[in-house]
Amino acid sequence: MSARPLDDLRCLYASGEEITTGIGADGVSARLRTAFGRTFTGVLDGSRARFSDIPPGTHFVELLGADGALLAEEIVSVRDDPGDEPILAFATSYDAVTVPATLEWLRQLRCTAVQLYDWMQSYSEPLGPAGTYRDALGREIDRGALETLINGIREMGAVAQAYAPVCAADPGANAAWRLHRNDGAPESLGDLLDIMDPGNPAWQHEWVERYGEAADALGFNGFHLDTYGYPRGAVDGAGHQVAIADRYVSFIEAVRAARPEDVISFNQVNGVPAAIRPPERPGFRYVEVWPPNDRWRHLESLMARSAGAGSERRGDTLAIYPPVWEGERRPALRTVVLSEAIATVLGIGTLIYGDAGAALRHPYYVDHERLRAAERETVLGWHRFSLRCRDLFTQGEDTSWFELEDENAAVKVSGGGVAASPEPEGGKLFSRVVHTTNTVVVSVIDLSGSVEGSWAAGTERGICESATVTVLVDRPERWRAQLAVLGHEGGRFLPVELREVAHREGRAVACEVSLEAGWSVLRLQNGEG
């Protein structure tokens, strides 16, 4: 990338106070750090800093005083396309009182795409009138507040995605385009909506026209194409069996052709339909998680099945709704933050947070959990740590399943009598190893406080305070290490001392990692790389 000012970088938040405050003061300097430790020095120009040749990724911009002390830092997301590796959030409250709080929470989350849920007047006529109107479930929506929210999201540099059901039409509308069950009855979602054939060209044209008109009027610059996980055995009006996966692909292509610049995602509910391509750029893969995929260890294989063999990563994102808030809040919150952390280490993004300081708990997003002030601070601590480390797990080769903990292990993690595991199991230290050129990354998350290893059950704090990580490397004397510890020094990577230890194949390096807060990431790098 060529040199650009902060506020011109796509998907880059430059308007936050942490970046701009004092940047033009005497002696202040700016630098950008990548997850891999590369540093770029900024050239100051009044209130802006310019950087040259920044690679795509999620980075931290730091402001330094004349004495080199860190004054402030902020997360920036630099991408070639706005749909690449989204930091996703949701919104569903459209009233003048709530919108400012929603925008502030979205800014704190540093989201680059926001899914606005159930903003429509009806499924067949989505664009509501000026003033207030009611949605299909009778919820009041203030169109002025909705437009303010959309504008605010876009002013932050994020994408405002319109939630847009692919097959839904008002009951009784467009009867000729309906799908039917194998007993002849129309496919529907109760008495709320009828389900249309997504491959029907007439329906595609009608949908694109109606939702495109609404998007242009309200200011949306993206669509989240929603499905319901069914129908699976539907027939068309002529009684012919419908290949629903092919019909969905046809629909996605029709929307992309009509809206080439909008950021599009498509909901593969619980991986259905499996192994289809995500929307072409700008767009990303999106999977809503349901039982029986109710364990953290299911998430990786669910995404793999959804993508299919040989499919490229395209901003892979899981929508997770931990239904854990009926009991005590402490274990509920622990489950929620661990769900994002685990997905991050698996190289997957999440949709969990959004609206006005809220977390999802139910697929009807209006039924979300409003977090308390202290809980929001906890969420932001874990979330920002996830963002700091996320690039380490989306690049390189994951070697966990053949390097970790076997009899000939090249990497060992041991601590407090808790066994390590390359998958996120309850009662274990979830450990992952990723190799890139001259770099080895080892993540350790303490899941010893989880009985079931499930995103759908509460989790207590783990019992492991620290762990020893041992890594077999060539020429140990050449390697250096940095450790990022959740909750310590802002989660920044700081140097950590390595010691040489004996290994069955010669010599290895080892160090201690803190697990007091539950998660640490060790980054080993060849000093000559």
Coordinates of C-alpha atoms in Angstrom, one line a residue:
M1 CA 0.0 0.0 0.0
S2 CA 1.2 3.6 -0.7
A3 CA 1.5 6.2 2.0
R4 CA -1.9 7.4 3.2
P5 CA -3.2 9.5 6.0
L6 CA -4.8 7.7 8.9
D7 CA -8.3 9.0 8.1
D8 CA -8.1 7.8 4.5
L9 CA -7.2 4.2 5.2
R10 CA -10.2 1.9 4.4
C11 CA -11.7 0.3 7.5
L12 CA -9.3 2.3 9.6
Y13 CA -10.7 4.2 12.6
A14 CA -8.9 7.5 12.8
S15 CA -11.6 9.7 14.5
G16 CA -11.2 8.2 18.0
E17 CA -9.6 10.5 20.5
E18 CA -6.9 8.0 21.4
I19 CA -5.3 8.5 17.9
T20 CA -5.7 12.2 17.2
T21 CA -5.3 13.8 20.7
G22 CA -1.9 15.5 20.9
I23 CA -0.6 13.9 17.7
G24 CA 0.6 17.3 16.4
A25 CA 2.3 18.3 19.7
D26 CA 6.1 18.9 19.9
G27 CA 8.0 15.7 20.4
V28 CA 5.1 13.4 19.7
S29 CA 5.7 10.5 17.3
A30 CA 3.6 7.7 15.9
R31 CA 4.3 4.2 15.0
L32 CA 2.2 1.2 13.9
R33 CA 2.8 -2.4 15.1
T34 CA 1.6 -5.6 13.4
A35 CA 0.7 -8.8 15.3
F36 CA 4.0 -10.2 14.1
G37 CA 6.0 -7.4 15.7
R38 CA 6.8 -5.4 12.5
T39 CA 7.0 -1.7 13.2
F40 CA 6.2 1.2 10.9
T41 CA 7.1 4.7 11.8
G42 CA 4.6 7.4 10.9
V43 CA 5.4 10.7 9.3
L44 CA 3.5 13.4 11.1
D45 CA 1.5 16.0 9.2
G46 CA -0.3 18.4 11.5
S47 CA -3.0 16.2 13.2
R48 CA -2.4 13.2 10.9
A49 CA 0.2 10.5 10.6
R50 CA 1.1 8.9 7.4
F51 CA 2.5 5.3 7.0
S52 CA 4.0 3.7 4.0
D53 CA 3.6 0.1 2.8
I54 CA 1.4 -1.1 5.6
P55 CA 0.3 -4.8 5.1
P56 CA -3.3 -5.7 5.4
G57 CA -4.2 -6.8 8.9
T58 CA -5.4 -5.7 12.4
H59 CA -2.7 -3.4 13.8
F60 CA -2.1 -1.1 16.7
V61 CA -1.2 2.6 16.2
E62 CA 0.8 4.0 19.1
L63 CA 1.5 7.6 20.1
L64 CA 4.8 8.2 21.8
G65 CA 5.9 11.2 23.9
A66 CA 9.3 12.9 23.5
D67 CA 10.7 10.6 26.1
G68 CA 9.5 7.5 24.3
A69 CA 6.7 6.8 26.7
L70 CA 3.5 5.4 25.3
L71 CA 0.8 8.1 25.4
A72 CA -2.1 6.2 23.7
E73 CA -2.8 3.4 21.3
E74 CA -5.7 2.3 19.1
I75 CA -6.7 -0.6 16.9
V76 CA -6.7 -0.1 13.2
S77 CA -8.0 -2.5 10.6
V78 CA -6.3 -2.1 7.2
R79 CA -7.8 -4.2 4.4
D80 CA -7.8 -4.3 0.6
D81 CA -11.6 -4.8 0.6
P82 CA -14.0 -3.7 3.4
G83 CA -15.4 -7.2 3.8
D84 CA -12.0 -8.9 4.4
E85 CA -11.6 -10.3 8.0
P86 CA -14.5 -8.2 9.4
I87 CA -14.8 -7.2 13.0
L88 CA -18.5 -7.8 13.2
A89 CA -21.1 -6.4 15.5
F90 CA -24.9 -6.1 15.5
A91 CA -27.5 -3.4 16.1
T92 CA -31.3 -3.7 16.6
S93 CA -32.4 -0.7 18.6
Y94 CA -33.7 2.1 16.4
D95 CA -34.8 5.0 18.7
A96 CA -33.2 8.3 19.3
V97 CA -32.4 7.6 23.0
T98 CA -30.4 4.4 22.3
V99 CA -28.6 5.2 19.1
P100 CA -25.8 7.3 20.7
A101 CA -25.0 4.6 23.2
T102 CA -25.0 2.0 20.4
L103 CA -22.5 4.1 18.3
E104 CA -20.2 4.5 21.3
W105 CA -20.2 0.7 22.0
L106 CA -19.5 0.0 18.3
R107 CA -16.6 2.4 18.4
Q108 CA -15.2 0.8 21.4
L109 CA -15.5 -2.6 19.7
R110 CA -13.6 -1.2 16.7
C111 CA -16.0 -3.0 14.5
T112 CA -15.6 -2.7 10.7
A113 CA -19.0 -4.2 9.8
V114 CA -22.4 -3.9 11.6
Q115 CA -25.4 -6.1 10.9
L116 CA -28.6 -4.1 11.4
Y117 CA -31.3 -6.6 12.3
D118 CA -35.0 -6.3 11.6
W119 CA -35.1 -2.7 10.4
M120 CA -37.8 -3.5 7.7
Q121 CA -41.4 -2.5 7.8
S122 CA -42.4 -5.8 6.3
Y123 CA -40.6 -8.6 4.4
S124 CA -42.2 -7.8 1.0
E125 CA -42.1 -4.0 1.5
P126 CA -39.0 -3.3 3.6
L127 CA -38.8 0.5 3.3
G128 CA -40.8 2.1 6.0
P129 CA -42.3 5.6 5.8
A130 CA -40.8 8.7 7.3
G131 CA -41.3 9.0 11.0
T132 CA -42.1 5.9 13.0
Y133 CA -43.5 2.6 11.8
R134 CA -43.8 -1.0 13.1
D135 CA -42.0 -4.1 11.9
A136 CA -43.6 -7.5 11.2
L137 CA -43.5 -8.4 14.9
G138 CA -45.1 -5.0 15.9
R139 CA -41.9 -3.4 17.2
E140 CA -41.7 0.4 16.8
I141 CA -38.9 1.8 14.6
D142 CA -38.0 5.4 14.3
R143 CA -36.7 5.8 10.7
G144 CA -34.8 9.0 11.6
A145 CA -32.9 7.2 14.4
L146 CA -32.2 4.3 12.0
E147 CA -30.8 6.7 9.4
T148 CA -28.7 8.4 12.1
L149 CA -27.3 5.0 13.2
I150 CA -26.5 4.0 9.6
N151 CA -24.7 7.3 9.0
G152 CA -22.8 7.1 12.2
I153 CA -21.6 3.6 11.4
R154 CA -20.4 4.7 8.0
E155 CA -18.7 7.8 9.4
M156 CA -16.7 5.4 11.6
G157 CA -15.4 3.8 8.5
A158 CA -17.5 0.6 9.1
V159 CA -19.9 -1.1 6.7
A160 CA -23.7 -0.9 7.6
Q161 CA -25.1 -4.2 6.5
A162 CA -28.9 -4.5 6.1
Y163 CA -30.3 -7.7 7.5
A164 CA -32.1 -9.1 4.5
P165 CA -33.9 -12.5 4.5
V166 CA -33.4 -14.3 1.2
C167 CA -36.7 -16.2 1.1
A168 CA -39.1 -14.3 3.2
A169 CA -42.3 -12.7 1.9
D170 CA -45.4 -11.4 3.6
P171 CA -48.0 -14.2 4.1
G172 CA -50.0 -14.7 0.9
A173 CA -47.7 -12.5 -1.2
N174 CA -46.2 -13.8 -4.5
A175 CA -48.0 -17.2 -4.3
A176 CA -46.5 -18.3 -7.7
W177 CA -43.0 -18.1 -6.3
R178 CA -43.5 -20.0 -3.1
L179 CA -41.8 -23.2 -2.1
H180 CA -43.9 -26.1 -0.9
R181 CA -43.4 -29.0 1.5
N182 CA -43.6 -32.5 0.2
D183 CA -47.2 -32.8 1.4
G184 CA -48.2 -29.8 -0.7
A185 CA -48.5 -27.2 2.0
P186 CA -46.6 -23.9 1.5
E187 CA -43.2 -23.6 3.2
S188 CA -43.4 -20.9 5.9
L189 CA -42.1 -19.7 9.2
G190 CA -45.3 -20.2 11.3
D191 CA -47.8 -17.5 10.3
L192 CA -45.1 -14.8 10.1
L193 CA -43.8 -15.3 6.6
D194 CA -43.9 -17.4 3.5
I195 CA -40.8 -18.9 2.0
M196 CA -40.0 -18.1 -1.7
D197 CA -37.9 -20.0 -4.2
P198 CA -34.5 -18.2 -4.1
G199 CA -33.7 -19.5 -7.6
N200 CA -36.7 -18.0 -9.2
P201 CA -35.6 -15.2 -11.5
A202 CA -38.8 -13.2 -10.9
W203 CA -38.4 -13.4 -7.2
Q204 CA -34.7 -12.4 -7.5
H205 CA -35.7 -9.4 -9.5
E206 CA -38.4 -8.4 -7.1
W207 CA -36.1 -8.8 -4.1
V208 CA -33.2 -6.9 -5.6
E209 CA -35.5 -4.0 -6.6
R210 CA -37.3 -3.8 -3.2
Y211 CA -34.3 -4.2 -0.9
G212 CA -32.0 -2.2 -3.2
E213 CA -34.4 0.7 -3.1
A214 CA -34.5 0.5 0.7
A215 CA -30.7 0.3 1.0
D216 CA -30.2 3.3 -1.2
A217 CA -32.8 5.4 0.6
L218 CA -31.5 4.6 4.1
G219 CA -27.8 4.6 3.3
F220 CA -26.9 0.9 3.7
N221 CA -23.7 -0.3 1.9
G222 CA -24.0 -4.0 2.6
F223 CA -26.4 -6.9 2.9
H224 CA -26.5 -9.8 5.3
L225 CA -28.5 -12.5 3.4
D226 CA -30.3 -14.5 6.0
T227 CA -31.7 -18.1 5.7
Y228 CA -33.4 -20.4 8.2
G229 CA -31.6 -23.7 7.8
Y230 CA -34.5 -25.1 5.9
P231 CA -36.3 -25.9 3.6
R232 CA -34.3 -29.1 2.8
G233 CA -36.8 -31.1 0.9
A234 CA -38.9 -28.5 -0.8
V235 CA -40.7 -28.6 -4.1
D236 CA -41.6 -25.8 -6.4
G237 CA -45.0 -24.8 -7.7
A238 CA -44.9 -27.5 -10.4
G239 CA -44.1 -30.2 -7.8
H240 CA -40.5 -30.6 -8.8
Q241 CA -37.8 -31.2 -6.1
V242 CA -35.7 -28.2 -5.5
A243 CA -31.9 -28.3 -5.2
I244 CA -31.9 -25.6 -2.6
A245 CA -28.1 -25.1 -2.4
D246 CA -28.0 -24.4 -6.2
R247 CA -30.9 -22.0 -5.8
Y248 CA -29.1 -20.1 -3.0
V249 CA -26.0 -19.8 -5.1
S250 CA -28.1 -18.4 -7.9
F251 CA -29.6 -15.9 -5.5
I252 CA -26.2 -14.8 -4.2
E253 CA -24.9 -14.3 -7.7
A254 CA -28.0 -12.2 -8.7
V255 CA -27.5 -9.9 -5.7
R256 CA -23.8 -9.6 -6.3
A257 CA -24.4 -8.7 -10.0
A258 CA -26.9 -6.0 -9.0
R259 CA -25.0 -4.6 -6.1
P260 CA -21.3 -5.0 -7.0
E261 CA -19.9 -2.7 -4.3
D262 CA -22.0 -3.8 -1.3
V263 CA -20.4 -6.0 1.3
I264 CA -22.4 -9.2 1.3
S265 CA -22.5 -12.2 3.7
F266 CA -24.8 -15.2 3.5
N267 CA -26.0 -17.2 6.4
Q268 CA -25.1 -20.9 6.2
V269 CA -27.2 -21.9 9.2
N270 CA -25.3 -24.5 11.2
G271 CA -23.3 -25.2 8.0
V272 CA -26.4 -25.6 5.7
P273 CA -25.9 -25.6 2.8
A274 CA -22.5 -27.1 3.2
A275 CA -19.5 -26.4 1.0
I276 CA -20.6 -23.4 -1.0
R277 CA -18.5 -20.4 -2.0
P278 CA -18.9 -17.2 0.1
P279 CA -20.1 -14.2 -1.8
E280 CA -17.5 -12.7 -4.1
R281 CA -15.5 -9.7 -2.7
P282 CA -16.4 -7.5 -1.1
G283 CA -18.0 -10.3 1.1
F284 CA -17.3 -12.9 3.6
R285 CA -18.4 -16.4 4.9
Y286 CA -20.9 -16.4 7.8
V287 CA -22.2 -19.4 9.8
E288 CA -24.8 -19.3 12.5
V289 CA -24.1 -21.9 15.2
W290 CA -26.8 -24.2 16.6
P291 CA -26.8 -27.6 18.4
P292 CA -25.7 -30.3 18.0
N293 CA -22.6 -28.0 17.4
D294 CA -22.9 -26.9 21.0
R295 CA -19.3 -27.5 22.2
W296 CA -16.4 -25.2 21.6
R297 CA -14.5 -28.2 19.9
H298 CA -17.3 -28.3 17.3
L299 CA -16.6 -24.8 15.9
E300 CA -13.6 -25.6 13.9
S301 CA -15.1 -28.6 12.1
L302 CA -18.4 -26.7 11.6
M303 CA -16.6 -24.0 9.7
A304 CA -14.5 -26.5 7.7
R305 CA -17.7 -28.4 6.6
S306 CA -19.3 -25.1 5.7
A307 CA -16.4 -24.1 3.5
G308 CA -15.7 -27.5 2.0
A309 CA -12.4 -29.0 1.0
G310 CA -9.9 -26.6 -0.6
S311 CA -12.1 -23.5 -0.1
E312 CA -10.3 -20.2 0.5
R313 CA -10.8 -18.4 3.8
R314 CA -13.0 -15.4 3.2
G315 CA -13.4 -13.5 6.5
D316 CA -14.9 -16.7 8.1
T317 CA -17.3 -15.6 10.9
L318 CA -19.4 -17.5 13.4
A319 CA -22.5 -16.0 14.9
I320 CA -22.7 -17.4 18.4
Y321 CA -25.6 -16.9 20.9
P322 CA -24.6 -18.2 24.3
P323 CA -27.9 -18.8 26.2
V324 CA -26.2 -18.6 29.5
W325 CA -27.7 -15.6 31.2
E326 CA -30.5 -17.2 33.3
G327 CA -28.2 -18.1 36.2
E328 CA -25.2 -16.3 37.8
R329 CA -23.6 -13.6 35.6
R330 CA -20.0 -14.3 36.4
P331 CA -19.9 -17.8 34.8
A332 CA -22.1 -16.5 32.0
L333 CA -19.7 -13.7 31.1
R334 CA -16.8 -16.1 31.3
T335 CA -18.4 -18.3 28.7
V336 CA -19.1 -15.4 26.4
V337 CA -15.5 -14.0 26.4
L338 CA -14.0 -17.5 26.1
S339 CA -16.2 -18.1 23.0
E340 CA -14.6 -15.2 21.1
A341 CA -11.1 -16.1 22.4
I342 CA -11.4 -19.7 21.2
A343 CA -12.8 -18.8 17.8
T344 CA -9.9 -16.3 17.4
V345 CA -7.3 -19.0 18.1
L346 CA -9.1 -21.2 15.6
G347 CA -8.7 -18.4 13.0
I348 CA -12.4 -17.5 13.0
G349 CA -14.2 -14.2 13.6
T350 CA -17.3 -13.9 15.7
L351 CA -20.6 -12.1 15.9
I352 CA -21.5 -11.8 19.6
Y353 CA -21.4 -8.1 20.7
G354 CA -23.3 -5.1 19.6
D355 CA -26.2 -2.7 20.1
A356 CA -25.9 -0.5 23.2
G357 CA -23.4 -2.5 25.3
A358 CA -25.0 -5.9 24.6
A359 CA -24.2 -9.5 23.8
L360 CA -26.3 -12.0 21.8
R361 CA -28.1 -14.8 23.6
H362 CA -30.9 -15.7 21.2
P363 CA -31.2 -15.8 17.3
Y364 CA -33.9 -13.1 17.5
Y365 CA -31.4 -10.3 18.1
V366 CA -33.9 -8.1 19.8
D367 CA -33.7 -10.6 22.7
H368 CA -30.1 -9.8 23.7
E369 CA -28.4 -9.3 27.0
R370 CA -27.5 -5.8 28.1
L371 CA -24.1 -5.9 29.8
R372 CA -23.4 -4.0 33.0
A373 CA -20.6 -1.4 33.1
A374 CA -18.0 -3.7 34.7
E375 CA -19.0 -6.5 32.3
R376 CA -18.4 -4.3 29.3
E377 CA -14.9 -3.5 30.6
T378 CA -14.2 -7.2 30.9
V379 CA -15.5 -7.8 27.4
L380 CA -13.4 -5.0 25.9
G381 CA -10.3 -6.4 27.6
W382 CA -10.8 -9.8 26.1
H383 CA -12.0 -8.4 22.7
R384 CA -9.1 -6.1 22.3
F385 CA -6.7 -8.9 23.2
S386 CA -8.4 -11.1 20.5
L387 CA -7.9 -8.3 18.0
R388 CA -4.3 -7.8 18.9
C389 CA -3.5 -11.5 18.3
R390 CA -6.0 -12.5 15.5
D391 CA -3.6 -12.2 12.5
L392 CA -1.3 -14.7 14.2
F393 CA -3.9 -17.4 13.7
T394 CA -5.2 -16.6 10.2
Q395 CA -1.8 -16.9 8.6
G396 CA 0.7 -19.8 8.5
E397 CA 0.3 -23.5 9.2
D398 CA -1.5 -24.9 12.2
T399 CA 0.7 -27.8 13.4
S400 CA -1.1 -28.4 16.7
W401 CA -2.4 -31.9 15.8
F402 CA 1.0 -33.4 15.0
E403 CA 3.4 -31.3 17.1
L404 CA 1.7 -30.9 20.4
E405 CA 1.8 -33.3 23.4
D406 CA 2.4 -36.7 21.6
E407 CA 5.3 -39.0 22.5
N408 CA 7.5 -37.2 20.0
A409 CA 6.2 -33.7 20.7
A410 CA 8.0 -30.7 19.4
V411 CA 5.8 -28.5 21.6
K412 CA 4.8 -29.2 25.1
V413 CA 2.5 -27.2 27.4
S414 CA 2.3 -28.2 31.1
G415 CA 0.9 -26.4 34.1
G416 CA -0.8 -27.1 37.4
G417 CA -1.6 -30.7 36.6
V418 CA -4.0 -29.6 33.9
A419 CA -3.6 -31.5 30.6
A420 CA -3.1 -29.6 27.3
S421 CA -5.2 -30.3 24.3
P422 CA -5.1 -29.1 20.7
E423 CA -8.9 -28.7 20.8
P424 CA -11.0 -26.6 23.2
E425 CA -12.2 -29.2 25.7
G426 CA -13.6 -28.6 29.2
G427 CA -11.1 -29.1 32.0
K428 CA -8.0 -28.7 29.7
L429 CA -5.5 -26.1 28.6
F430 CA -6.5 -25.4 25.0
S431 CA -3.2 -25.0 23.2
R432 CA -2.6 -24.1 19.5
V433 CA 0.7 -24.0 17.6
V434 CA 1.0 -22.0 14.3
H435 CA 4.1 -21.7 12.2
T436 CA 5.0 -18.9 9.7
T437 CA 8.4 -18.1 8.2
N438 CA 10.8 -17.6 11.2
T439 CA 7.9 -17.4 13.7
V440 CA 6.2 -20.0 16.0
V441 CA 3.1 -18.9 17.9
V442 CA 1.7 -20.8 20.9
S443 CA -1.6 -19.8 22.4
V444 CA -2.7 -21.2 25.8
I445 CA -6.3 -20.7 27.1
D446 CA -7.3 -22.2 30.5
L447 CA -10.5 -24.1 30.2
S448 CA -10.1 -26.0 33.4
G449 CA -13.1 -24.0 34.8
S450 CA -15.4 -25.5 32.2
V451 CA -17.2 -28.8 32.9
E452 CA -18.8 -29.3 29.5
G453 CA -16.5 -27.4 27.2
S454 CA -19.6 -25.7 25.8
W455 CA -20.5 -22.2 24.6
A456 CA -24.0 -23.0 25.9
A457 CA -23.1 -23.5 29.6
G458 CA -21.6 -21.3 32.2
T459 CA -17.8 -21.5 32.9
E460 CA -15.9 -20.8 36.1
R461 CA -12.4 -19.3 36.3
G462 CA -9.7 -21.8 35.6
I463 CA -7.4 -23.2 38.3
C464 CA -4.1 -22.9 36.3
E465 CA -2.0 -19.8 37.3
S466 CA 0.8 -20.5 34.8
A467 CA 2.2 -23.0 32.4
T468 CA 5.6 -24.0 30.9
V469 CA 5.8 -24.0 27.1
T470 CA 8.7 -25.9 25.5
V471 CA 9.4 -25.7 21.8
L472 CA 11.9 -27.6 19.7
V473 CA 13.6 -25.2 17.3
D474 CA 16.8 -25.2 15.2
R475 CA 19.7 -23.5 16.9
P476 CA 18.0 -22.3 20.1
E477 CA 20.5 -19.5 20.6
R478 CA 19.1 -17.6 17.6
W479 CA 15.5 -17.4 18.9
R480 CA 13.9 -14.7 20.9
A481 CA 10.4 -14.5 22.4
Q482 CA 7.7 -12.1 23.3
L483 CA 4.7 -12.8 25.4
A484 CA 1.3 -11.2 25.4
V485 CA -0.7 -11.8 28.6
L486 CA -4.4 -10.9 28.9
G487 CA -4.8 -8.1 31.3
H488 CA -1.1 -7.3 31.7
E489 CA 0.4 -4.1 30.2
G490 CA -2.6 -3.7 27.9
G491 CA -2.0 -7.2 26.4
R492 CA 1.0 -6.0 24.5
F493 CA 3.8 -8.3 23.4
L494 CA 6.8 -7.9 25.7
P495 CA 10.1 -9.7 25.7
V496 CA 10.3 -12.8 27.8
E497 CA 13.4 -14.8 28.8
L498 CA 14.0 -18.1 27.1
R499 CA 16.1 -20.9 28.6
E500 CA 17.6 -23.8 26.8
V501 CA 16.4 -27.2 28.0
A502 CA 17.1 -30.8 27.1
H503 CA 14.9 -32.5 24.4
R504 CA 15.0 -36.0 23.0
E505 CA 16.2 -34.5 19.7
G506 CA 18.8 -32.3 21.4
R507 CA 18.0 -28.8 22.7
A508 CA 14.8 -26.8 22.9
V509 CA 13.7 -23.5 24.3
A510 CA 11.3 -23.0 27.2
C511 CA 9.6 -20.2 29.2
E512 CA 6.8 -19.6 31.7
V513 CA 3.5 -18.1 30.6
S514 CA 1.0 -16.5 33.0
L515 CA -2.6 -17.8 32.9
E516 CA -3.8 -15.7 35.8
A517 CA -6.4 -14.1 33.6
G518 CA -7.0 -17.2 31.5
W519 CA -5.2 -16.6 28.2
S520 CA -1.6 -15.9 27.0
V521 CA 0.0 -15.9 23.5
L522 CA 3.7 -16.7 23.1
R523 CA 5.5 -15.5 19.9
L524 CA 8.9 -17.0 19.1
Q525 CA 10.9 -15.5 16.3
N526 CA 14.2 -16.4 14.7
G527 CA 16.6 -13.6 15.5
E528 CA 18.2 -13.8 12.1
G529 CA 14.8 -13.8 10.3

